[in-house]
Short mmCIF file of C-alpha atoms in Angstrom, two decimals:
data_model
loop_
_atom_site.label_atom_id
_atom_site.label_comp_id
_atom_site.label_asym_id
_atom_site.label_seq_id
_atom_site.Cartn_x
_atom_site.Cartn_y
_atom_site.Cartn_z
CA MET A 1 218.59 118.62 214.14
CA ASP A 2 221.65 119.35 216.30
CA GLU A 3 223.84 117.65 213.71
CA LEU A 4 222.51 119.93 210.93
CA ARG A 5 222.94 123.00 213.12
CA GLY A 6 226.54 122.18 213.99
CA LYS A 7 227.38 121.30 210.39
CA TYR A 8 226.14 124.53 208.80
CA ILE A 9 226.93 127.05 211.55
CA GLU A 10 230.55 125.85 211.54
CA ALA A 11 230.74 125.86 207.73
CA ILE A 12 229.25 129.36 207.49
CA ALA A 13 231.70 130.73 210.04
CA GLY A 14 234.59 129.40 207.96
CA ALA A 15 233.32 130.54 204.52
CA ALA A 16 236.16 132.33 202.74
CA ASP A 17 234.09 134.46 200.35
CA GLU A 18 230.57 135.30 199.23
CA ALA A 19 230.56 132.59 196.57
CA ALA A 20 231.20 129.91 199.20
CA LEU A 21 228.57 131.48 201.40
CA GLU A 22 226.00 131.27 198.60
CA ASP A 23 226.79 127.57 198.07
CA LEU A 24 226.16 126.91 201.76
CA ARG A 25 222.87 128.80 201.63
CA LEU A 26 221.66 126.64 198.77
CA GLN A 27 222.78 123.44 200.54
CA ALA A 28 220.98 124.39 203.74
CA VAL A 29 217.89 126.47 203.04
CA GLY A 30 217.62 126.52 199.24
CA LYS A 31 214.63 124.83 197.57
CA LYS A 32 216.47 121.51 197.60
CA GLY A 33 218.51 122.22 200.75
CA GLU A 34 218.66 119.83 203.66
CA VAL A 35 216.57 121.97 205.99
CA SER A 36 213.97 122.62 203.27
CA LEU A 37 213.66 118.89 202.57
CA LYS A 38 213.21 118.20 206.28
CA MET A 39 210.37 120.76 206.38
CA ARG A 40 208.62 118.97 203.51
CA GLU A 41 208.54 115.81 205.63
CA LEU A 42 206.35 117.55 208.24
CA GLY A 43 203.25 116.56 206.25
CA LYS A 44 204.00 112.88 206.82
CA MET A 45 204.27 113.24 210.59
CA THR A 46 201.57 112.86 213.20
CA PRO A 47 200.16 116.06 214.75
CA GLU A 48 202.15 115.40 217.91
CA GLU A 49 205.42 114.99 215.97
CA ARG A 50 204.74 118.15 213.94
CA GLN A 51 204.25 120.17 217.12
CA VAL A 52 207.80 119.29 218.13
CA ALA A 53 209.62 119.18 214.75
CA GLY A 54 207.96 122.24 213.13
CA PRO A 55 209.15 124.92 215.59
CA ALA A 56 212.58 123.30 215.76
CA LEU A 57 213.02 123.37 211.98
CA ASN A 58 211.81 126.98 211.75
CA ALA A 59 214.22 128.01 214.50
CA LEU A 60 217.07 126.21 212.69
CA LYS A 61 216.21 127.93 209.40
CA ASP A 62 216.15 131.35 211.10
CA GLU A 63 219.46 130.66 212.85
CA ILE A 64 221.15 129.61 209.61
CA ASN A 65 219.81 132.70 207.75
CA ALA A 66 221.04 134.95 210.57
CA ALA A 67 224.47 133.30 210.47
CA LEU A 68 224.60 133.76 206.67
CA ALA A 69 223.75 137.48 206.96
CA ALA A 70 226.29 138.03 209.73
CA ARG A 71 229.06 136.29 207.80
CA LYS A 72 228.22 138.20 204.62
CA MET A 73 228.53 141.49 206.50
CA ALA A 74 231.80 140.38 208.07
CA LEU A 75 233.21 139.49 204.66
CA ALA A 76 232.14 142.90 203.26
CA ASP A 77 233.79 144.70 206.17
CA ALA A 78 236.98 142.72 205.69
CA ALA A 79 237.00 143.52 201.96
CA LEU A 80 236.53 147.22 202.71
CA ASP A 81 239.40 147.17 205.22
CA GLU A 82 241.68 145.62 202.61
CA ARG A 83 240.63 148.18 200.04
CA LEU A 84 241.28 151.05 202.42
CA LYS A 85 244.74 149.67 203.15
CA ALA A 86 245.54 149.52 199.43
CA GLU A 87 243.94 152.85 198.37
CA TRP A 88 244.61 156.40 199.50
CA LEU A 89 243.10 159.83 198.88
CA ASP A 90 244.99 163.12 198.71
CA VAL A 91 242.59 165.58 200.32
CA THR A 92 244.87 168.50 199.39
CA LEU A 93 244.14 168.10 195.68
CA PRO A 94 241.74 170.69 194.13
CA SER A 95 238.21 169.57 193.43
CA ARG A 96 237.14 168.45 189.98
CA PRO A 97 235.93 171.33 187.78
CA ARG A 98 232.15 171.68 187.52
CA ARG A 99 230.31 173.23 184.61
CA GLN A 100 229.18 176.69 185.62
CA GLY A 101 225.75 177.98 184.76
CA THR A 102 225.15 181.50 183.48
CA ILE A 103 222.37 184.01 183.98
CA HIS A 104 220.76 184.96 180.68
CA PRO A 105 221.09 188.65 179.69
CA VAL A 106 217.31 189.08 179.58
CA SER A 107 216.94 187.73 183.12
CA GLN A 108 219.78 189.89 184.38
CA VAL A 109 218.46 193.06 182.78
CA THR A 110 214.95 192.33 184.08
CA GLU A 111 216.42 192.16 187.61
CA GLU A 112 218.33 195.41 187.07
CA VAL A 113 215.30 197.25 185.73
CA THR A 114 213.06 195.96 188.50
CA ALA A 115 215.54 197.01 191.18
CA ILE A 116 215.90 200.53 189.77
CA PHE A 117 212.16 201.15 189.57
CA ALA A 118 211.65 199.60 193.00
CA ASP A 119 213.92 202.32 194.39
CA MET A 120 211.51 204.85 192.86
CA GLY A 121 208.49 203.24 194.49
CA PHE A 122 207.18 201.12 191.61
CA ALA A 123 205.70 197.71 192.44
CA VAL A 124 205.81 194.77 190.01
CA ALA A 125 202.53 193.59 188.44
CA GLU A 126 202.04 190.49 186.29
CA GLY A 127 199.31 189.09 184.07
CA PRO A 128 198.51 186.24 181.64
CA GLN A 129 200.40 185.86 178.38
CA ILE A 130 197.24 184.67 176.60
CA GLU A 131 194.88 187.63 176.69
CA THR A 132 191.35 188.42 175.58
CA ASP A 133 190.90 190.69 172.63
CA TRP A 134 189.29 193.18 175.01
CA TYR A 135 192.21 193.50 177.43
CA ASN A 136 194.83 193.50 174.68
CA PHE A 137 193.10 196.00 172.38
CA ASP A 138 189.66 197.38 173.27
CA ALA A 139 190.43 198.43 176.84
CA LEU A 140 193.54 200.21 175.55
CA ASN A 141 191.54 202.32 173.11
CA ILE A 142 192.89 200.44 170.07
CA PRO A 143 190.12 200.52 167.43
CA GLY A 144 189.03 197.52 165.40
CA HIS A 145 190.61 198.83 162.19
CA HIS A 146 194.04 199.35 163.77
CA PRO A 147 196.84 197.47 161.90
CA ALA A 148 198.05 195.86 165.15
CA ARG A 149 194.82 193.83 165.23
CA ALA A 150 195.55 192.21 161.86
CA GLU A 151 196.72 188.59 161.82
CA MET A 152 199.89 189.65 160.04
CA ASP A 153 200.95 191.43 163.25
CA THR A 154 199.25 189.48 166.06
CA PHE A 155 199.11 185.79 166.97
CA TYR A 156 195.45 184.77 167.41
CA MET A 157 194.51 181.58 169.25
CA ALA A 158 192.75 178.96 167.13
CA ARG A 159 189.02 178.40 167.67
CA GLU A 160 186.98 175.32 166.90
CA GLU A 161 184.36 175.71 164.20
CA GLY A 162 181.22 177.21 165.70
CA ASP A 163 183.05 178.74 168.70
CA ASN A 164 181.93 182.37 168.50
CA ARG A 165 183.50 183.63 171.69
CA PRO A 166 185.62 186.81 171.43
CA PRO A 167 189.12 185.97 170.21
CA HIS A 168 192.13 185.38 172.44
CA VAL A 169 195.63 186.46 171.45
CA LEU A 170 199.21 186.07 172.56
CA ARG A 171 199.57 189.49 174.18
CA THR A 172 201.36 191.99 171.97
CA HIS A 173 202.46 194.15 174.92
CA THR A 174 202.26 194.09 178.71
CA SER A 175 199.77 196.98 178.72
CA PRO A 176 196.85 194.61 179.54
CA VAL A 177 198.51 194.15 182.93
CA GLN A 178 197.99 197.88 183.56
CA ILE A 179 194.25 197.47 182.98
CA ARG A 180 194.02 194.41 185.22
CA SER A 181 196.04 196.13 187.94
CA MET A 182 193.82 199.22 187.96
CA GLU A 183 190.69 197.04 187.95
CA ALA A 184 191.96 195.20 191.01
CA GLY A 185 193.50 198.07 192.97
CA GLY A 186 192.12 201.29 191.53
CA ALA A 187 194.03 204.56 191.95
CA PRO A 188 196.51 205.84 192.97
CA THR A 189 198.99 203.29 191.67
CA ARG A 190 202.60 203.05 190.60
CA ILE A 191 203.62 199.79 188.87
CA ILE A 192 205.90 198.28 186.27
CA CYS A 193 204.82 195.29 184.16
CA PRO A 194 207.74 193.18 182.87
CA GLY A 195 207.14 190.05 180.83
CA ARG A 196 207.09 188.19 177.53
CA VAL A 197 205.15 189.54 174.57
CA TYR A 198 204.56 188.22 171.05
CA ARG A 199 204.34 189.75 167.58
CA ALA A 200 204.57 188.29 164.08
CA ASP A 201 207.95 189.81 163.24
CA TYR A 202 211.50 188.49 162.85
CA ASP A 203 214.68 190.30 161.84
CA GLN A 204 217.87 191.73 163.38
CA THR A 205 215.95 193.97 165.78
CA HIS A 206 212.64 192.05 166.09
CA THR A 207 211.74 188.54 167.23
CA PRO A 208 208.35 186.74 167.48
CA MET A 209 208.77 186.59 171.25
CA PHE A 210 210.52 189.34 173.17
CA HIS A 211 210.38 191.06 176.55
CA GLN A 212 208.92 194.40 177.59
CA VAL A 213 208.65 196.42 180.73
CA GLU A 214 205.88 198.97 180.93
CA GLY A 215 205.40 201.56 183.62
CA LEU A 216 202.25 203.20 184.95
CA ALA A 217 201.80 205.94 187.51
CA ILE A 218 198.31 207.25 188.36
CA ASP A 219 197.55 210.05 190.85
CA LYS A 220 195.72 213.37 191.01
CA ASP A 221 198.46 215.73 189.84
CA ILE A 222 200.93 213.67 187.74
CA SER A 223 202.25 215.35 184.59
CA MET A 224 204.67 214.82 181.70
CA ALA A 225 207.33 216.47 183.86
CA ASN A 226 207.09 213.57 186.31
CA LEU A 227 207.40 211.14 183.39
CA LYS A 228 210.55 212.87 182.13
CA TRP A 229 212.14 212.80 185.60
CA VAL A 230 211.39 209.10 186.12
CA LEU A 231 212.84 208.11 182.74
CA GLU A 232 216.00 210.20 183.15
CA GLU A 233 216.56 208.76 186.62
CA PHE A 234 216.10 205.26 185.23
CA PHE A 235 218.50 205.70 182.31
CA THR A 236 221.15 207.28 184.54
CA ALA A 237 220.95 204.40 187.02
CA TYR A 238 220.83 201.72 184.33
CA PHE A 239 223.67 202.97 182.12
CA GLY A 240 225.73 204.29 185.03
CA THR A 241 226.12 207.75 183.56
CA SER A 242 224.02 210.89 183.17
CA VAL A 243 221.75 210.46 180.15
CA LYS A 244 219.87 213.29 178.44
CA THR A 245 216.47 212.58 176.92
CA ARG A 246 214.52 214.13 174.06
CA PHE A 247 210.75 213.90 173.74
CA ARG A 248 209.16 213.94 170.26
CA ALA A 249 205.43 214.22 169.71
CA SER A 250 203.90 210.96 168.49
CA HIS A 251 200.62 209.04 168.55
CA PHE A 252 199.57 205.99 170.53
CA PRO A 253 195.90 205.04 170.98
CA PHE A 254 196.33 204.52 174.74
CA THR A 255 198.07 207.83 175.59
CA GLU A 256 197.28 211.48 174.89
CA PRO A 257 199.52 213.41 174.53
CA SER A 258 202.05 210.82 173.38
CA ALA A 259 205.80 211.02 172.88
CA GLU A 260 208.65 208.97 171.51
CA VAL A 261 211.67 209.22 173.81
CA ASP A 262 215.24 209.43 172.51
CA ILE A 263 218.42 209.18 174.55
CA GLN A 264 221.71 210.95 173.95
CA CYS A 265 224.37 208.78 172.29
CA SER A 266 227.28 208.61 169.87
CA PHE A 267 227.93 206.18 167.01
CA GLU A 268 231.62 205.31 166.71
CA GLY A 269 233.22 202.31 165.02
CA GLY A 270 229.92 200.53 164.65
CA THR A 271 229.12 200.76 168.37
CA VAL A 272 226.67 202.90 170.32
CA LYS A 273 227.80 204.80 173.41
CA VAL A 274 224.96 206.08 175.57
CA GLY A 275 225.21 209.34 177.49
CA GLU A 276 227.70 211.11 175.24
CA GLY A 277 227.91 212.61 171.75
CA ASP A 278 225.51 214.62 169.63
CA ASP A 279 223.31 211.85 168.27
CA TRP A 280 219.96 210.54 169.50
CA LEU A 281 218.57 207.03 169.68
CA GLU A 282 214.85 206.23 169.99
CA VAL A 283 214.27 203.80 172.85
CA LEU A 284 210.64 203.90 174.00
CA GLY A 285 207.13 205.25 173.67
CA SER A 286 205.28 207.12 176.39
CA GLY A 287 202.57 209.61 177.23
CA MET A 288 199.72 210.57 179.52
CA VAL A 289 197.19 207.78 179.94
CA HIS A 290 194.17 208.30 177.68
CA PRO A 291 190.88 208.97 179.56
CA HIS A 292 189.24 206.06 177.70
CA VAL A 293 191.86 203.68 179.12
CA LEU A 294 191.19 204.92 182.64
CA LYS A 295 187.46 204.43 182.15
CA SER A 296 188.00 200.89 180.84
CA ALA A 297 189.88 200.08 184.04
CA GLY A 298 187.19 201.59 186.27
CA VAL A 299 189.16 204.74 187.16
CA ASP A 300 187.48 208.15 186.95
CA PRO A 301 189.48 210.34 184.49
CA GLU A 302 187.87 213.47 185.98
CA GLU A 303 189.65 212.73 189.26
CA TRP A 304 192.79 210.82 188.26
CA GLN A 305 195.50 211.13 185.62
CA GLY A 306 198.91 209.66 185.02
CA PHE A 307 201.63 208.58 182.64
CA ALA A 308 202.64 205.29 181.01
CA PHE A 309 205.70 204.12 179.08
CA GLY A 310 206.99 200.94 177.49
CA ILE A 311 210.49 199.77 176.57
CA GLY A 312 211.98 196.51 175.28
CA ILE A 313 214.10 194.66 177.85
CA ASP A 314 215.99 192.85 175.08
CA ARG A 315 216.97 196.16 173.49
CA LEU A 316 218.10 197.53 176.83
CA ALA A 317 220.43 194.53 177.09
CA MET A 318 221.70 195.10 173.54
CA LEU A 319 222.47 198.75 174.27
CA LYS A 320 224.22 198.23 177.60
CA TYR A 321 226.24 195.15 176.73
CA GLY A 322 226.96 195.76 173.05
CA ILE A 323 224.98 192.80 171.70
CA PRO A 324 224.50 193.39 167.95
CA ASP A 325 221.63 191.06 167.03
CA LEU A 326 218.41 190.51 168.98
CA ARG A 327 218.13 186.99 167.54
CA ALA A 328 221.27 185.98 169.42
CA PHE A 329 219.22 185.80 172.62
CA PHE A 330 217.44 182.70 171.27
CA GLU A 331 220.39 181.03 169.54
CA SER A 332 222.97 181.50 172.28
CA ASP A 333 225.12 179.12 174.26
CA LEU A 334 227.40 179.58 177.28
CA ARG A 335 230.32 180.69 175.10
CA TRP A 336 228.19 183.47 173.62
CA LEU A 337 227.02 184.58 177.06
CA ARG A 338 230.56 184.61 178.46
CA HIS A 339 231.72 186.61 175.45
CA TYR A 340 229.38 189.42 176.48
CA GLY A 341 230.42 189.27 180.11
CA PHE A 342 227.57 187.38 181.74
CA ALA A 343 228.91 185.19 184.54
CA ALA A 344 227.03 182.91 186.91
CA LEU A 345 227.41 185.05 190.01
CA ASP A 346 227.43 188.45 188.29
CA VAL A 347 223.74 189.06 188.93
CA PRO A 348 222.39 192.35 190.29
CA THR A 349 219.12 191.77 192.12
CA LEU A 350 216.62 193.57 194.27
CA HIS A 351 218.56 192.35 197.28
CA ALA A 352 222.10 192.99 196.06
CA GLY A 353 221.72 196.39 194.41
CA VAL A 354 221.79 197.35 190.76
CA SER A 355 225.44 198.08 190.00
CA ARG A 356 227.24 195.59 187.76
#
C-alpha cells in the first residue's frame, strides 16, 4: 500500500500537463487501475483482512484523487500565468460598438399624450382588447343596424356551432373602457383610454390594427366650452405651438351634440404644418356624452354630464413627425425610425416631461 502511495503521489506531482495527469489517473484509479484491482480482491479476503485492507484502500484512492485535483488546478494556474505574460489589454481603447435600440413612434407619442393629459388631471384607464358586443356597441348607443356592426367593418370572434352566446369582437375603439371605468368608479371622473383597436380597413391612412386615445370627463357642470379648452391646451402642448381649433357639427351615436374637430394648418410642398396657415385638418371626433351612454354605465344623466373625444395616436405621430404612410409603422426597421428622428434615449415620459 505504501509502495503504491509513494509511486503515484510522486508521479502526479511531477506530471507536466493534463494529458499526463489523465494517464496517471487511469493507471491508478481507473476501472483497470492498480488501486481499483486491489479493491476487487477484497472479496477474496477474510472478514478480518477486509477490515484492515478496505479502509486503507479507500483512503489511498481518496488521497490519489485529491492529489490529481490539486495538480490539475496547479497546471491551470501555471497556464493562465503564462498566458497573462504573453497577452496584454489596452484599457484605453474605446469599447466595442453595441446595437442601439429605438423607441417606436407609437410608444413615444403615447407617452407624450399621456403626460400632457396627466398635467390636466386625467388618469389612465385600460380595458380588454376582446370585448363583448354589449360594451363595444350597445352600451355606447350604437344600434343593431349601424354599419360599424357589419362584418365588413368589425372583426368578430369565431364561435363553435351551437354556441349562442352574444358575440365578442376585437374592439373597434377604446370607448368600451369609458363604460367599464364609469361602472367601476361612477362619477365624477376624468380619464383617458389609450390602446390598440381593430377595424377591417387597410390603406395609406388606415390599418387593421391601430392606436387610439379617448378622453372622458364627467361632472355636474361640464360643457362644450370645457371640451374646447382641453383640446386646445393639448394640441398646443403636443405640437409646441399655439393651435387654433374649429368645431363642425356632426353625428356620433354616443355623443349629443357631436362635433368633428379641425386644427389650423398649412399645406406646402407636400407637407403639413400645424398651427399656421389658412387651411384646416380634421383630426378627431368629440361631443357631450349621450344620456343613454351614461345610463348604460350606471350614471344618472339627470345629475351628471360630460364630454368625450377620440383621436388616433398613429395619426398624431404622422402629423408631428412628418411620416407620410400609416402602414410604415408596421413595416419599419431601425433605419426607418432613425430617419424620422426617433433615438433610443429621446423618449419623453411622465417622469421626464413632454418636450422633445
